[in-house]
Each structure stands twice: as C-alpha cells, then as structure tokens.
PDB file of C-alpha atoms in Angstrom:
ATOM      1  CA  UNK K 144     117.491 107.037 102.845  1.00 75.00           C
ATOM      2  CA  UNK K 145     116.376 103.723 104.048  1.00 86.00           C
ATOM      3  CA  UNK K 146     112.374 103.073 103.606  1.00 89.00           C
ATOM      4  CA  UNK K 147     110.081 102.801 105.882  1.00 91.00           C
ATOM      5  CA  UNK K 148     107.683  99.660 104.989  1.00 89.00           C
ATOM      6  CA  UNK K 149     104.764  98.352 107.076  1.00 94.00           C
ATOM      7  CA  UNK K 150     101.770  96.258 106.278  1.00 92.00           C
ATOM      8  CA  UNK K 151      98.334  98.215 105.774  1.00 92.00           C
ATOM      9  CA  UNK K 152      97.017  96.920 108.891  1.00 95.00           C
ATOM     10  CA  UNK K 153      99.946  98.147 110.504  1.00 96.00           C
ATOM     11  CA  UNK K 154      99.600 101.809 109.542  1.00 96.00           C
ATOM     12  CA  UNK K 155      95.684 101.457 110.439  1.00 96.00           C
ATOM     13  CA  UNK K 156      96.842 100.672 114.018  1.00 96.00           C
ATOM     14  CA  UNK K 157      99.537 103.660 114.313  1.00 96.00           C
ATOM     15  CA  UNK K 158      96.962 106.410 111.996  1.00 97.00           C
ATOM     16  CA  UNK K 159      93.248 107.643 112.925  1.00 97.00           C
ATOM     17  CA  UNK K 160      90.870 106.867 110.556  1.00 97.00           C
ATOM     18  CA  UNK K 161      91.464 110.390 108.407  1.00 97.00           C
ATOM     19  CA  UNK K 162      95.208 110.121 108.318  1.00 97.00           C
ATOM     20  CA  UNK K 163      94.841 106.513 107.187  1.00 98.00           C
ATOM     21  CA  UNK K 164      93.004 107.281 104.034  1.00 97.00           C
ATOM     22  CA  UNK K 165      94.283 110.230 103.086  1.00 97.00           C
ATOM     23  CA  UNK K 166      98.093 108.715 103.376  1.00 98.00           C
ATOM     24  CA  UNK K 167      97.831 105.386 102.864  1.00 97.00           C
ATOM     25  CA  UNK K 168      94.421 104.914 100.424  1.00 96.00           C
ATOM     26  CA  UNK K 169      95.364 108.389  98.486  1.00 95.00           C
ATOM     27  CA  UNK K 170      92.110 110.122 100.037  1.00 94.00           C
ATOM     28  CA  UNK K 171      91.951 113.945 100.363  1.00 95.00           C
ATOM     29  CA  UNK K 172      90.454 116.006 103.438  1.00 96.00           C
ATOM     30  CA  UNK K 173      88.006 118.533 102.438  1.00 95.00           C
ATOM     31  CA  UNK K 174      89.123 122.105 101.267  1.00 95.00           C
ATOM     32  CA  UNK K 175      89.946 124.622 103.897  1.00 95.00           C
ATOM     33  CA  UNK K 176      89.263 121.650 106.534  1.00 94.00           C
ATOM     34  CA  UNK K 177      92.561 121.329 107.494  1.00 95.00           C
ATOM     35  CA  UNK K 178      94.479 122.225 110.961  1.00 95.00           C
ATOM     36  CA  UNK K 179      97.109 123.932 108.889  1.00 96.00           C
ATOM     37  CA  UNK K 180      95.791 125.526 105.766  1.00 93.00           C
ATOM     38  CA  UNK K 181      96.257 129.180 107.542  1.00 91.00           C
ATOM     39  CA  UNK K 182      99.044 128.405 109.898  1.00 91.00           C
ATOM     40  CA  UNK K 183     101.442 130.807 109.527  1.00 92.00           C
ATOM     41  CA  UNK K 184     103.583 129.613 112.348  1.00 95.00           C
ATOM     42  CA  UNK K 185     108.026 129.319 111.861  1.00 97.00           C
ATOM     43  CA  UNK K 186     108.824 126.028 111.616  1.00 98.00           C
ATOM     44  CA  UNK K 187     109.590 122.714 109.603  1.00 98.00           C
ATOM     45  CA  UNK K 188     106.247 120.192 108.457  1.00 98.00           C
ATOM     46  CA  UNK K 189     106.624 116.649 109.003  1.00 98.00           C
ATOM     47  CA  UNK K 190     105.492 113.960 107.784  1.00 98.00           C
ATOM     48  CA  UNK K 191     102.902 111.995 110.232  1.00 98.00           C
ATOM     49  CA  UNK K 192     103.491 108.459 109.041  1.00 98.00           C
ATOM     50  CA  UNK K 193     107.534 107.942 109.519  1.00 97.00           C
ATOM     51  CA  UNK K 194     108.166 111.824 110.989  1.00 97.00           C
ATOM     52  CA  UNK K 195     110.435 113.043 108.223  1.00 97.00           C
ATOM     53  CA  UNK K 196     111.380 116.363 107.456  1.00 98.00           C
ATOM     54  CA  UNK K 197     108.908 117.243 104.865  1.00 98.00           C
ATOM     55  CA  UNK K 198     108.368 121.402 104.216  1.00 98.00           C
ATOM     56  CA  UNK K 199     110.245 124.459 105.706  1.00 98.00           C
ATOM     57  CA  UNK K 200     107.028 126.919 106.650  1.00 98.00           C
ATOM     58  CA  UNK K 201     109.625 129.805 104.499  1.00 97.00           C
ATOM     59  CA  UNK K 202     108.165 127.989 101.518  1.00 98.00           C
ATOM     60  CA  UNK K 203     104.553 128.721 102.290  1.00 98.00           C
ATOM     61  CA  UNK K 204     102.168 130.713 101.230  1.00 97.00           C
ATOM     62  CA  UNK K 205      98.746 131.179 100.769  1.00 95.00           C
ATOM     63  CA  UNK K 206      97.294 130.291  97.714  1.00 95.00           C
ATOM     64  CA  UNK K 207      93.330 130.112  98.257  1.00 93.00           C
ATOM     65  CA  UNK K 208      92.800 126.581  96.977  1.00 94.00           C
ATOM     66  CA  UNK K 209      92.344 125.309 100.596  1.00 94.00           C
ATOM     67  CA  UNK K 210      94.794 123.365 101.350  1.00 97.00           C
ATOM     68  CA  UNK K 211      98.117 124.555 102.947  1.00 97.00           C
ATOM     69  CA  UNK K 212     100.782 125.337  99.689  1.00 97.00           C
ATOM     70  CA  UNK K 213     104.320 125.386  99.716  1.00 98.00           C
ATOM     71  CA  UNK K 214     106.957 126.509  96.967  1.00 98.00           C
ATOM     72  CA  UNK K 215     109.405 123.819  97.465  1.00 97.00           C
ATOM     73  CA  UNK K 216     110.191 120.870  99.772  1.00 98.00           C
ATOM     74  CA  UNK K 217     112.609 121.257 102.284  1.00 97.00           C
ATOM     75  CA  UNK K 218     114.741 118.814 100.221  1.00 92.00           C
ATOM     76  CA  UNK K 219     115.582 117.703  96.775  1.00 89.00           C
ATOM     77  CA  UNK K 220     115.212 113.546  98.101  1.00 93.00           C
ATOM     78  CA  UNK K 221     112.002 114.531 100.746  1.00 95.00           C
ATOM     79  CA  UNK K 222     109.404 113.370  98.344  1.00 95.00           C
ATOM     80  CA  UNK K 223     108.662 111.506  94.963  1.00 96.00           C
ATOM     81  CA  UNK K 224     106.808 112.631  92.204  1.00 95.00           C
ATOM     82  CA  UNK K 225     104.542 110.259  90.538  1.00 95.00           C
ATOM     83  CA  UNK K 226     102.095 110.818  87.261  1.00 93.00           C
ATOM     84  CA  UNK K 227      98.477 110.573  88.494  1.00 87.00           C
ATOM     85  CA  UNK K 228      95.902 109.948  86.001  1.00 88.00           C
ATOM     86  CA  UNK K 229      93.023 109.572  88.480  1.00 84.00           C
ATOM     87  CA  UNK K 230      89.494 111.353  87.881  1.00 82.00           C
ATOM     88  CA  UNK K 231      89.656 112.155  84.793  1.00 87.00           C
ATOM     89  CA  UNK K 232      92.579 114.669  84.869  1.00 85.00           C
ATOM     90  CA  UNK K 233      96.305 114.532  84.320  1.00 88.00           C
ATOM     91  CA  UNK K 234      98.339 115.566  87.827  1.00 91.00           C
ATOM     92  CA  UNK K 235     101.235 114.627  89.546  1.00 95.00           C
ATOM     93  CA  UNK K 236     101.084 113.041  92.919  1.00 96.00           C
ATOM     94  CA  UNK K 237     103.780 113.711  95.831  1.00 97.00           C
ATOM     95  CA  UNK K 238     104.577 111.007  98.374  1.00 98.00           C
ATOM     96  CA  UNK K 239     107.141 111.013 100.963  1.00 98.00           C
ATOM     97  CA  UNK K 240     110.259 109.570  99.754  1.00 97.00           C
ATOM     98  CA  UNK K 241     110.582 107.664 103.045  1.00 97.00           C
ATOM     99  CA  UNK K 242     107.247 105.560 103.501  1.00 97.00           C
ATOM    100  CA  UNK K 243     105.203 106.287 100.366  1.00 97.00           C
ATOM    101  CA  UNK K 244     102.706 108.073 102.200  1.00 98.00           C
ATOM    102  CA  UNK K 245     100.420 110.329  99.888  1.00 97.00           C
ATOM    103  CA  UNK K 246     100.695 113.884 100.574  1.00 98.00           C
ATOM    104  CA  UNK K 247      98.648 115.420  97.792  1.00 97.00           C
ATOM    105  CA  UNK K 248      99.577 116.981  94.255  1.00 96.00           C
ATOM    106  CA  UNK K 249     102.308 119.119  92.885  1.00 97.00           C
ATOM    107  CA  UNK K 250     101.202 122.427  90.229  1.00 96.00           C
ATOM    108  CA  UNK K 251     102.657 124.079  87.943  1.00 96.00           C
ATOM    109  CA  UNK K 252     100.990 127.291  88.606  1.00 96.00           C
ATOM    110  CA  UNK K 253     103.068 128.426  92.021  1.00 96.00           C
ATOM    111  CA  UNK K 254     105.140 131.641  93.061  1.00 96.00           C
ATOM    112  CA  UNK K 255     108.661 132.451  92.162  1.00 96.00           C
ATOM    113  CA  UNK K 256     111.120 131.235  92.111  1.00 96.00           C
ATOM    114  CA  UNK K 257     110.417 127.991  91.448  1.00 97.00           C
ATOM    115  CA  UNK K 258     106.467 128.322  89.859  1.00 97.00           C
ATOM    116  CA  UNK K 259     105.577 125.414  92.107  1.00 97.00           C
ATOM    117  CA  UNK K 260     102.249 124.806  94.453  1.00 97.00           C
ATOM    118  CA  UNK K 261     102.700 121.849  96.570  1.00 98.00           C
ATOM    119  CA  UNK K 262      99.196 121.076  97.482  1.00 97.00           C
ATOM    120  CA  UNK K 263      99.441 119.195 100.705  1.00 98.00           C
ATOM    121  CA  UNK K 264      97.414 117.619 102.556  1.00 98.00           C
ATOM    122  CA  UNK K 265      97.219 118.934 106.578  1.00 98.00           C
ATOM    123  CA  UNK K 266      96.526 115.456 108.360  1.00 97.00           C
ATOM    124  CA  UNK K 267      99.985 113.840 106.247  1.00 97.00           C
ATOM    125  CA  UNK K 268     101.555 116.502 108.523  1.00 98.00           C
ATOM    126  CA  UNK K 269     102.660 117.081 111.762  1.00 97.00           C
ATOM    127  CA  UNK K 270     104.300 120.428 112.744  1.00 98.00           C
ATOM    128  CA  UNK K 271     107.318 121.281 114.687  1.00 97.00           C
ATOM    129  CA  UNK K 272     107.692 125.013 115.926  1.00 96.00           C
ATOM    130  CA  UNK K 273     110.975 126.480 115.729  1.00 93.00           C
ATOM    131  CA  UNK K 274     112.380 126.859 118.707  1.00 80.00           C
TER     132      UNK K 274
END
C-alpha cells in the first residue's frame, strides 16, 4: 500500500475542524456523540482522510462505551497498532495504515472470536451502505 502524506495545513484545508483533531492531533469526540455509535446499517466504514476500506459493519457490535466498536478490521494491513502511553494509562492506538490518521484505541476486552474492541472514533469515518 502506498501512503498517503500531506502537510498539516493540508489536511486542515480538506477536514472540518472536529475531523482535524481527532485524526490528525489524536483528539477524541465525546462519548455517545458520534453519528455512528448506534448505526446498525450493512455496509463497509471508511476512513475520512484518504477513503480506505477501514471496518466491515459484520464486525460491530455494541459495546456501551460510546463509541462505535468493532471485532476486527476489515483487513490484516487496514490499520497500525501503536503503544500509547498518553494520560497516564497504558493503551494501544490504531491509525490507518494508509495516511496515519488516528482512529482511536484497540482493547483487549472484546467478543469472540477474536476478544478485540476497536474503539473508533465516528468523525475518522465515513460510511458506505451496501448496495
């Protein structure tokens, strides 16, 4: 996969002002804030800084910590996993393999079958109904 680079002023022009901190400054929106923490729509999530195939909506489910959850990515290359020792606490941070954008955290403390909780953030996403 090739990567998608652009300057930080460049990403401020293409993201509103939510996207661009969350994704590019590692932000977070507020809990249960988020345009798809209950969607249960069929389709794939994308993500909204370079459009890549991020999350199948068969991996999620609900897990009441208010953002939207999946199991797995829809890929073993979608994302990267990177140790986060920020606030205080010990967690590992997922970014899209493709432009770096932050997505949110990954959990140990998910549903079978893989014990996972991808903790995602809804404005890194963008999704695409099945048609």
């Amino acid at each position: 996969m090739q990567k998608l680079e652009k300057t930080l002023d460049d990403w401020k022009a293409m993201l509103d002002p939510e996207q661009y901190n969350v994704c590019r400054l590692k932000g977070t929106e507020r809990p249960f804030s988020g345009k798809y923490n209950a969607t249960k729509a069929d389709g794939v999530y994308h993500c909204i800084c370079c459009n890549e195939p991020l999350f199948d909506s068969a991996a999620k489910f609900d897990s009441g910590c208010g953002w939207p959850s999946f199991y797995q990515p829809i890929g073993e290359r979608a994302m990267v996993e990177i140790r986060d020792v920020s606030h205080g606490m010990v967690r590992t941070e997922v970014t899209c393999a493709k432009c770096d954008a932050h997505l949110g955290h990954v959990f140990p403390d998910g549903p079978p079958p893989t014990g996972l909780r991808y903790c995602i953030n809804s404005v890194c996403l963008d999704f695409v109904a099945r048609d």
